[in-house]
XYZ file of C-alpha atoms in Angstrom:
494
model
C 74.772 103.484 151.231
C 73.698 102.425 147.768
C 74.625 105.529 146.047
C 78.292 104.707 147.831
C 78.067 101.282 146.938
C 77.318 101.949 143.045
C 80.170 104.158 142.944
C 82.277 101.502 144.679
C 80.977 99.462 141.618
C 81.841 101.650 138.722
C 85.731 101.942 140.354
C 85.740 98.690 140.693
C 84.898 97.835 137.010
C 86.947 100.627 135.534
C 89.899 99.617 137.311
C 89.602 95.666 135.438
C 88.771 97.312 132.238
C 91.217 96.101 129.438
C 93.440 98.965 127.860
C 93.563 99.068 124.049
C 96.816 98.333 122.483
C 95.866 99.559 119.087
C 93.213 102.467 118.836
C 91.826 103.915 115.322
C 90.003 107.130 114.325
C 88.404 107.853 111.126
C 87.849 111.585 110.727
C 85.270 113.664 108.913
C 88.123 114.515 105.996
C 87.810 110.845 104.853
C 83.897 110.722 104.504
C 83.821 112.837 101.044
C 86.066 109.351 99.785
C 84.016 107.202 101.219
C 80.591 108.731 100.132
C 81.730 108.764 96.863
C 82.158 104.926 96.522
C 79.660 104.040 98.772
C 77.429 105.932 95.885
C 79.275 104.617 93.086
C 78.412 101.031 94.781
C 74.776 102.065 95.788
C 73.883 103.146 92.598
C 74.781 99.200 91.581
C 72.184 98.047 94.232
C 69.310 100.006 93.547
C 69.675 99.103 90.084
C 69.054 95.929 90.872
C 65.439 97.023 91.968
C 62.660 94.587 91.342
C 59.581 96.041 90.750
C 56.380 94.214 90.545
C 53.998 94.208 87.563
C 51.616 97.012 87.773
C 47.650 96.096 86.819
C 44.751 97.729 86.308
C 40.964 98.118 84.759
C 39.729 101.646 84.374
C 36.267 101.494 82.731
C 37.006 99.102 79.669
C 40.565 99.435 79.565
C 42.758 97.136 81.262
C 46.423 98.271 81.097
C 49.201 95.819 82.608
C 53.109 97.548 83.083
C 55.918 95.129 83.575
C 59.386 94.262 83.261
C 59.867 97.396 85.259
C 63.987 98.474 85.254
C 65.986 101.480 86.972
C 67.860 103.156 84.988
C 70.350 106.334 84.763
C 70.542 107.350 88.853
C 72.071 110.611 89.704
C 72.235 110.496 93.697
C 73.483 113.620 94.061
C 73.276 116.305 95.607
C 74.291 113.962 98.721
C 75.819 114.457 102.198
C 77.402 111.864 104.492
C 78.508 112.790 108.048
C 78.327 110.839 111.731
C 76.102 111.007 114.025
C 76.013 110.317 117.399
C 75.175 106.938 119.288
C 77.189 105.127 117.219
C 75.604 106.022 113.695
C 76.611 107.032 109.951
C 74.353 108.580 107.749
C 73.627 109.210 104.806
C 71.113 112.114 103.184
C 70.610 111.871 99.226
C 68.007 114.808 98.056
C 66.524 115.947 94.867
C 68.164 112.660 93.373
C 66.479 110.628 90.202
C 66.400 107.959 88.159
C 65.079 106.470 85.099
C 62.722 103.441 84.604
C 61.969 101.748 81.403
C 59.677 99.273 80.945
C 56.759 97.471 79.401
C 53.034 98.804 78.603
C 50.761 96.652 77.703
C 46.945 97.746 76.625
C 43.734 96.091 76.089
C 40.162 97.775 75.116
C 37.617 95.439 73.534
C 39.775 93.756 70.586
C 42.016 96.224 70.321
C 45.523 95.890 71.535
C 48.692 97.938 71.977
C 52.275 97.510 73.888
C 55.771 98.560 73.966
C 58.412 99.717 75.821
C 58.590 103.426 76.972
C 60.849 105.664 79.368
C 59.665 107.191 82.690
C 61.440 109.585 85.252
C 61.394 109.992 88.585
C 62.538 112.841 90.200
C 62.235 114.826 93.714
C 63.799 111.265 95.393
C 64.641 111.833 98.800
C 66.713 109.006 100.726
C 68.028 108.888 104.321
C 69.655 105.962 105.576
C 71.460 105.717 108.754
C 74.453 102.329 109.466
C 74.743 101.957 113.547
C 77.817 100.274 114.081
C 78.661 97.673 116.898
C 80.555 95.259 118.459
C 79.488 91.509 117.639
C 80.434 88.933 119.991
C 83.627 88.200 118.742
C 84.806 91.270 118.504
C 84.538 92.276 115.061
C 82.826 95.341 113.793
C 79.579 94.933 112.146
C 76.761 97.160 110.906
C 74.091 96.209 113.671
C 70.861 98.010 112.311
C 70.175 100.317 109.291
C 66.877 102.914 109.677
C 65.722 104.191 105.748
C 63.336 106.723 104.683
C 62.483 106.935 101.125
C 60.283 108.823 99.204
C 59.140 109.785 95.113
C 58.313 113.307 95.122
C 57.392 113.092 91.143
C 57.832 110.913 88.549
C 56.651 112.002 84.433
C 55.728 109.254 82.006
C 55.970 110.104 78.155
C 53.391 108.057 76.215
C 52.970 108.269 72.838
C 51.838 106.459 69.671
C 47.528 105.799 68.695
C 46.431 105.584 72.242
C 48.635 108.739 73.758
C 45.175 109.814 74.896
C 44.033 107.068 76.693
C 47.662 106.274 78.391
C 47.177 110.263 79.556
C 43.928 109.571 81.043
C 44.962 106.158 83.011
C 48.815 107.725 83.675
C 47.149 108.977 86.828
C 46.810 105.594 87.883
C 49.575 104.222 86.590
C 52.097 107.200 87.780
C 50.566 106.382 91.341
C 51.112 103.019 91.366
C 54.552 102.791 90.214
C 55.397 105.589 92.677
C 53.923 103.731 95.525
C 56.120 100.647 94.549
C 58.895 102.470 94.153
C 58.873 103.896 97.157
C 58.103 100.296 98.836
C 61.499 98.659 97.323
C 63.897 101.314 98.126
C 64.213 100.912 101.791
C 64.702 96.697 101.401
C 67.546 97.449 99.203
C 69.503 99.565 101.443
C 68.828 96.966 104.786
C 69.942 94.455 102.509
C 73.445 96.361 101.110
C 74.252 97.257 105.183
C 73.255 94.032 106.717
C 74.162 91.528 104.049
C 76.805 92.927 101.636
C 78.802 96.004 103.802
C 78.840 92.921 106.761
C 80.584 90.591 104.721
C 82.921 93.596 103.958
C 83.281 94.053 107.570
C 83.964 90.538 107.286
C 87.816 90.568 105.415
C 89.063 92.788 108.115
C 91.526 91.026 110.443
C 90.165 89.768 113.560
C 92.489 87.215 114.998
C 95.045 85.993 112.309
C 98.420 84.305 112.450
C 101.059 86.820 111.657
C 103.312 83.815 110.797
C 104.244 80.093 111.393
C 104.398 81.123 115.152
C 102.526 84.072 116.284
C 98.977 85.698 115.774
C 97.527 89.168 116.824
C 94.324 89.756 118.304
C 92.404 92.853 116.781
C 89.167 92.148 118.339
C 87.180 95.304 119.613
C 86.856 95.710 123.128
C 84.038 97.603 122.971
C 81.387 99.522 120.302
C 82.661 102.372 118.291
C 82.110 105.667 119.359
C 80.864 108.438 116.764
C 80.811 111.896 117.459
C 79.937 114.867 115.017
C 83.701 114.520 113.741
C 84.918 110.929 114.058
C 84.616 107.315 114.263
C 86.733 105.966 117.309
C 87.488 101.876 117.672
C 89.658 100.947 120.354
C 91.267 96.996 119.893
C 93.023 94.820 121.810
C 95.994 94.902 119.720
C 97.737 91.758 121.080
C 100.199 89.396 119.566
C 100.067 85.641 120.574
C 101.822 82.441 120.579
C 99.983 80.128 117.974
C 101.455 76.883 120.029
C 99.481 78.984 123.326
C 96.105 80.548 121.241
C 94.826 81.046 124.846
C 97.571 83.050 126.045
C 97.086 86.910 127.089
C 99.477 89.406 128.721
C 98.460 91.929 130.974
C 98.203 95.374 129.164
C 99.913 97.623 131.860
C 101.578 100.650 129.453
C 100.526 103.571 128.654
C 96.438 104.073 126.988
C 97.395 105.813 123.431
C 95.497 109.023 122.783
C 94.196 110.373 119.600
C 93.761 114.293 119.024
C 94.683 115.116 115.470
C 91.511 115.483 113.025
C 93.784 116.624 110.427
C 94.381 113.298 108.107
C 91.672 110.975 106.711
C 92.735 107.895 109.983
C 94.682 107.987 112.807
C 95.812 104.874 113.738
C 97.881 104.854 117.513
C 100.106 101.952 118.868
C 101.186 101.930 123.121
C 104.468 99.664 124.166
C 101.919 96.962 124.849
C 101.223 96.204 121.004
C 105.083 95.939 120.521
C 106.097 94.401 123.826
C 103.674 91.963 123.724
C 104.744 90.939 119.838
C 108.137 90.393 121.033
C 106.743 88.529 124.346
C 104.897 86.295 122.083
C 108.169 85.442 119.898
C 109.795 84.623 122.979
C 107.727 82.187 124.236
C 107.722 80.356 120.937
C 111.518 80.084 120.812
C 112.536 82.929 118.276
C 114.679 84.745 119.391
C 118.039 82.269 119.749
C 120.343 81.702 117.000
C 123.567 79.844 116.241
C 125.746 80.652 114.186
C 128.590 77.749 113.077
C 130.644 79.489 110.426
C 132.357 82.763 111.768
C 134.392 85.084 110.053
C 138.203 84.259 109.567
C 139.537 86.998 111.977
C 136.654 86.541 114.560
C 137.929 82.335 115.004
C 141.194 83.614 115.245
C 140.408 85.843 118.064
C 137.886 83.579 119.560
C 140.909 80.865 119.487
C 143.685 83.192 120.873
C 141.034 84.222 123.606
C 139.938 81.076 124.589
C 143.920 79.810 124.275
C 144.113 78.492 128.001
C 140.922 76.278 127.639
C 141.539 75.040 124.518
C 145.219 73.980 124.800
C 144.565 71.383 126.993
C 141.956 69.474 124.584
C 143.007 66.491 121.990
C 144.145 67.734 118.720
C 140.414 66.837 117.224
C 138.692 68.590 119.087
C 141.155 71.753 119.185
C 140.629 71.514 115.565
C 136.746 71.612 115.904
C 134.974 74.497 114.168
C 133.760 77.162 116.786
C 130.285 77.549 117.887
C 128.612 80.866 118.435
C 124.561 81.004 119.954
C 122.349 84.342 121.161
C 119.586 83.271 123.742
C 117.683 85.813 124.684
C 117.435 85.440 128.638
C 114.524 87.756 129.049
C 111.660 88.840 126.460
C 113.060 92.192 125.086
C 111.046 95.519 125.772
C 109.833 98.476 123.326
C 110.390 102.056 125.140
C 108.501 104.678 123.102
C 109.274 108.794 123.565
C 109.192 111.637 121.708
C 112.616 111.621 120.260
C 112.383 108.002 118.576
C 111.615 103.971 119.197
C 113.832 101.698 121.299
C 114.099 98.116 121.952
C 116.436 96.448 124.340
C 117.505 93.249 124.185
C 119.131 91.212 127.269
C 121.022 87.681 125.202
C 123.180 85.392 126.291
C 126.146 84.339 124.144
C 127.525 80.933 124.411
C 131.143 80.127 122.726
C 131.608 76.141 122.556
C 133.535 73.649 120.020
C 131.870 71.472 117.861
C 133.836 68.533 117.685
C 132.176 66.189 115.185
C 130.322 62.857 116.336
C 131.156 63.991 120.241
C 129.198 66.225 122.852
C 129.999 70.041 122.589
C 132.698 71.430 124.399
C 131.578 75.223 125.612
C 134.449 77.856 126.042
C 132.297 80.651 127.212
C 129.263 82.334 128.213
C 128.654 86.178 128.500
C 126.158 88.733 128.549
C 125.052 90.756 125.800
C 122.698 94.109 126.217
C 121.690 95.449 123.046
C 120.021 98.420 121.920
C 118.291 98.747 118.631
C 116.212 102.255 117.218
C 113.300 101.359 115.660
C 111.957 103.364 112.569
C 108.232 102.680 111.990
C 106.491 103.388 108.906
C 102.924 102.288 107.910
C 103.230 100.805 104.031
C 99.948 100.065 102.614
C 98.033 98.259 105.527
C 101.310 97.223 107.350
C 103.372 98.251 109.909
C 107.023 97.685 109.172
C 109.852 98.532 111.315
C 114.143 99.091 110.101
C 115.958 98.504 113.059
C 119.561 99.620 113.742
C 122.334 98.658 116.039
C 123.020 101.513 118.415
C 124.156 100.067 121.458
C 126.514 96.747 121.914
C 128.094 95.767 125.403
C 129.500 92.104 126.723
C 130.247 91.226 130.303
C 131.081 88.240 132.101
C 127.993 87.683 135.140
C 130.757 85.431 136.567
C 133.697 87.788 137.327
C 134.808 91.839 136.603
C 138.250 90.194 135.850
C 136.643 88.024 132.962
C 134.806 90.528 132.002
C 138.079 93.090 131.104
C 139.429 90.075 129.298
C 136.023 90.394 126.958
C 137.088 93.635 125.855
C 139.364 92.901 122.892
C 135.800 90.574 121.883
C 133.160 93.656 121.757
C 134.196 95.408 118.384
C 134.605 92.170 116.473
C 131.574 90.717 118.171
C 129.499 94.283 116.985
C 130.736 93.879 113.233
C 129.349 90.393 113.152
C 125.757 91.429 115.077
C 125.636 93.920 112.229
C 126.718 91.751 109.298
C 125.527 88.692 110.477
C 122.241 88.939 112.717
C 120.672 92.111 111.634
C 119.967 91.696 108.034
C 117.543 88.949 109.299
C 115.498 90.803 111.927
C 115.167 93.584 109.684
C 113.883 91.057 106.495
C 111.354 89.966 108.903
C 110.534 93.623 110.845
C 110.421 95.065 107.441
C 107.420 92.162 105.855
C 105.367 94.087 108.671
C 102.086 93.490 110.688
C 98.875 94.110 108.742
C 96.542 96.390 110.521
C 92.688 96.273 110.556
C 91.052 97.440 107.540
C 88.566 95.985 105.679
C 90.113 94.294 102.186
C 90.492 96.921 99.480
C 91.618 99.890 101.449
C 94.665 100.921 102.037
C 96.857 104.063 103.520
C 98.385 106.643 101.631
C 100.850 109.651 102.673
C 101.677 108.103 106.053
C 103.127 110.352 108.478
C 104.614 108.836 112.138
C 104.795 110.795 115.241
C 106.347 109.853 118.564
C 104.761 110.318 122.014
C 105.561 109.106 124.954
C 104.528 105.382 125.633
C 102.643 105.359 122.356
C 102.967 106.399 118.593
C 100.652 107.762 115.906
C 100.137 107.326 112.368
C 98.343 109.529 110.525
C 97.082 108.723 106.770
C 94.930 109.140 103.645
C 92.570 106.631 102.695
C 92.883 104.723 99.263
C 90.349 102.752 97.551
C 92.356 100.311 95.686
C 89.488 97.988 94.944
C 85.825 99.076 94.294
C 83.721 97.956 97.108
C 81.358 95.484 94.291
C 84.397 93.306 93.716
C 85.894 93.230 97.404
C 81.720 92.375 98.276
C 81.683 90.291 94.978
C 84.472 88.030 95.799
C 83.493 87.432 99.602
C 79.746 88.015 99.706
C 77.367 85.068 100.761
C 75.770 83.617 97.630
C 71.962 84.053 97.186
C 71.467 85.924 100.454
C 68.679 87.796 99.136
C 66.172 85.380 99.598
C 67.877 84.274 102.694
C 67.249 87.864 103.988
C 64.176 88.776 102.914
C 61.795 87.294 106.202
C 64.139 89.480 108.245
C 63.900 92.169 106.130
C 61.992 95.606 107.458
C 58.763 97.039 105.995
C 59.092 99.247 103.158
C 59.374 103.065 103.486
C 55.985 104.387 104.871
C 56.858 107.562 102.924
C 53.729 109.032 101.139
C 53.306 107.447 97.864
């Protein structure tokens, strides 16, 4: 009975489990771009380094080595690659750097400093980033594990003493390699947990779109890594900003990700678009009037409307015409392999506008609409061009009234497309910005149709350095704030 009700359990729970409306995979092709900046920006941190002053007594001599600075890294030969359980790591080997710094020696009354060069070579760092869900949904690097080791380092003293400086570099070669080794580690936890977080932090959670929606981007659960990719599935929900508590049920199709050819995949259901235009409907966008009609149009409108009109005063028979779109119903997004639709169910309402007095209405009708929707992914937004391809009018009163609507559907067409779609398509066409972190962007976008759900495949761009995205909206002085939850140094042999 247990072992029936546990299973009863798990269908239970997977039946209530929230579909993503927006799913994204980063694939193995775009790691070779991101190692390389995440060097380039690593080589900043570590050198940044502080190493402590280094003292010692060896028989009479006491020798003292400060103001310790890392110079001249070369971290490759480096791999980067995912692992799995949720982990991205990182392998430098054979890497080195330079130090310069300050020696300092005493014997007796005799003195002697300067500044000399050291190496150190044979450095060996792995790092690994696990990635998570934090409780509001965003993505953040949840633990980082470091090993770090000196293999070697060579110090080239010189000048009266060379001798001596040989005889104590034993000492001194050991002890900077020991606290070398003890401040690499500190410096990674601190670039993942601190600085890559508050990178983690510029990417799109739950944002207004405009004055009246906002989209919901939160994670529903923690990424998945396998040898090839990084998978995040999000909610990928528009909202009402007037109803910020709002959700609709998710009941389309799950979007599926197979390609591994492209840097990202990024996949959108009918949920992510139905529940945009669900959201715009609730707040009252989609109705529009429109007062000053073409010439011919009020003409026709007029000799249509003839038997209503003649039996009003001359003032208000000589009232401009009205024309307003309602939308009656929220319209709906039907994705399939041969292309994007959206149908739209309006009603249009004819009235005079007689001025200072109540409107008088003429006629209402039903409009059904179809537009095609051509997505394309521009940077880090989703814009859409929509075009007319459908148009039909009909009375929901009468068939007879609606065969008089006839003459109306041409004219009626001309001024949808003259008149109405210029402005969906200014506002389709500003887009939706997708979740990436600030910085990055998509390149060589290619869209692909499936049905219920659409891909986009892309290259990664870099076009800001991660040290200025991290510079501009880093935490001030978290270094010190970090350091009593900082782990212990690399345990690696010194």
């Amino acid at each position: 009975m247990a072992l029936f009700g546990a299973l009863f359990l798990a269908l239970l729970a997977g039946a209530h489990a929230e579909l993503p409306g927006c799913k994204i995979r980063v694939t193995a092709k775009a790691l070779e771009l991101v190692k390389q900046e995440g060097l380039r920006f690593l080589e900043q941190e570590l050198e940044t380094i502080t190493i402590p002053d280094l003292r010692g007594k060896e028989g009479s001599f006491y020798y003292n080595i400060s103001e310790v600075k890392v110079t001249k890294l070369q971290l490759r030969p480096s791999e980067l690659h995912f692992q799995p359980e949720q982990e991205l790591m990182l392998q430098i080997t054979n890497a080195s750097l330079g130090l310069h710094f300050r020696r300092q020696l005493f014997y007796w009354f005799f003195y002697d400093g300067g500044y000399i060069n050291a190496s150190a070579e044979g450095v060996s760092i792995r790092t690994g980033l696990q990635l998570s869900q934090d409780p509001t949904g965003r993505m953040k690097v949840s633990n980082v594990s470091c090993q770090a080791s000196v293999s070697r380092m060579h110090v080239a003293f010189g000048g009266t003493f060379k001798k001596v400086y040989d005889f104590l570099s034993t000492f001194i070669i050991s002890g900077l390699r020991f606290l070398l080794n003890q401040q690499i580690c500190p410096v990674l936890y601190h670039s993942g947990m601190v600085l890559l977080n508050s990178l983690l932090d510029t990417v799109p959670v739950r944002s207004s779109v405009d004055d009246l929606v906002g989209i919901d981007y939160s994670l529903l659960k923690d990424p998945v890594v396998s040898n090839d990719n990084l998978d995040m599935e999000f909610r990928g929900a528009f909202f009402p900003l007037a109803e910020g508590n709002w959700s609709f049920l998710n009941r389309a199709v799950e979007p599926q990700l197979q390609e591994e050819e492209r840097m990202v995949y990024v996949a959108f259901s009918e949920f992510f678009f139905d529940s945009a235009m669900e959201s715009y409907f609730r707040a009252g966008a989609f109705r529009l009037s429109l007062e000053k009609l073409p010439k011919d149009l009020d003409v026709l409108l007029r000799a249509t409307y003839f038997g209503s009109i003649v039996f009003l005063t001359p003032a208000e028979i000589d009232s401009p015409l009205k024309l307003e779109l309602r939308a009656t119903a929220p319209p709906h997004c039907t994705i399939k392999p041969t292309g994007t639709t959206i149908s739209v169910t309006a009603s249009v309402t004819i009235s005079l506008v007689p001025p200072s007095l109540p409107e008088i209405q003429l006629s209402s009708m039903i409009m059904e609409v179809r537009l095609s929707a051509k997505m394309a992914l521009r940077g880090k937004a989703l814009r859409a061009q929509l075009e007319l391809r459908r148009f039909r009018i009909y009375s929901n009163q009468s068939a007879l009234e609606s065969l008089a609507l006839i003459p109306l559907q041409a004219p009626l067409k001309t001024l949808l497309q003259i008149g109405v779609m210029p402005l969906l398509n200014e506002r389709t066409w500003r887009g939706v910005q997708i979740p990436l972190p600030e910085g990055i962007s998509f390149t060589r976008e290619v869209v692909t149709n499936h049905s219920g759900f659409l891909t986009v495949g892309a290259d990664l761009h870099f076009a800001k350095g991660l040290r200025e995205v991290i510079e501009k909206n880093g935490p001030a002085n978290t270094r010190d704030a970090q350091a009593s939850s900082a782990p212990p140094p690399s345990t690696a042999a010194a």
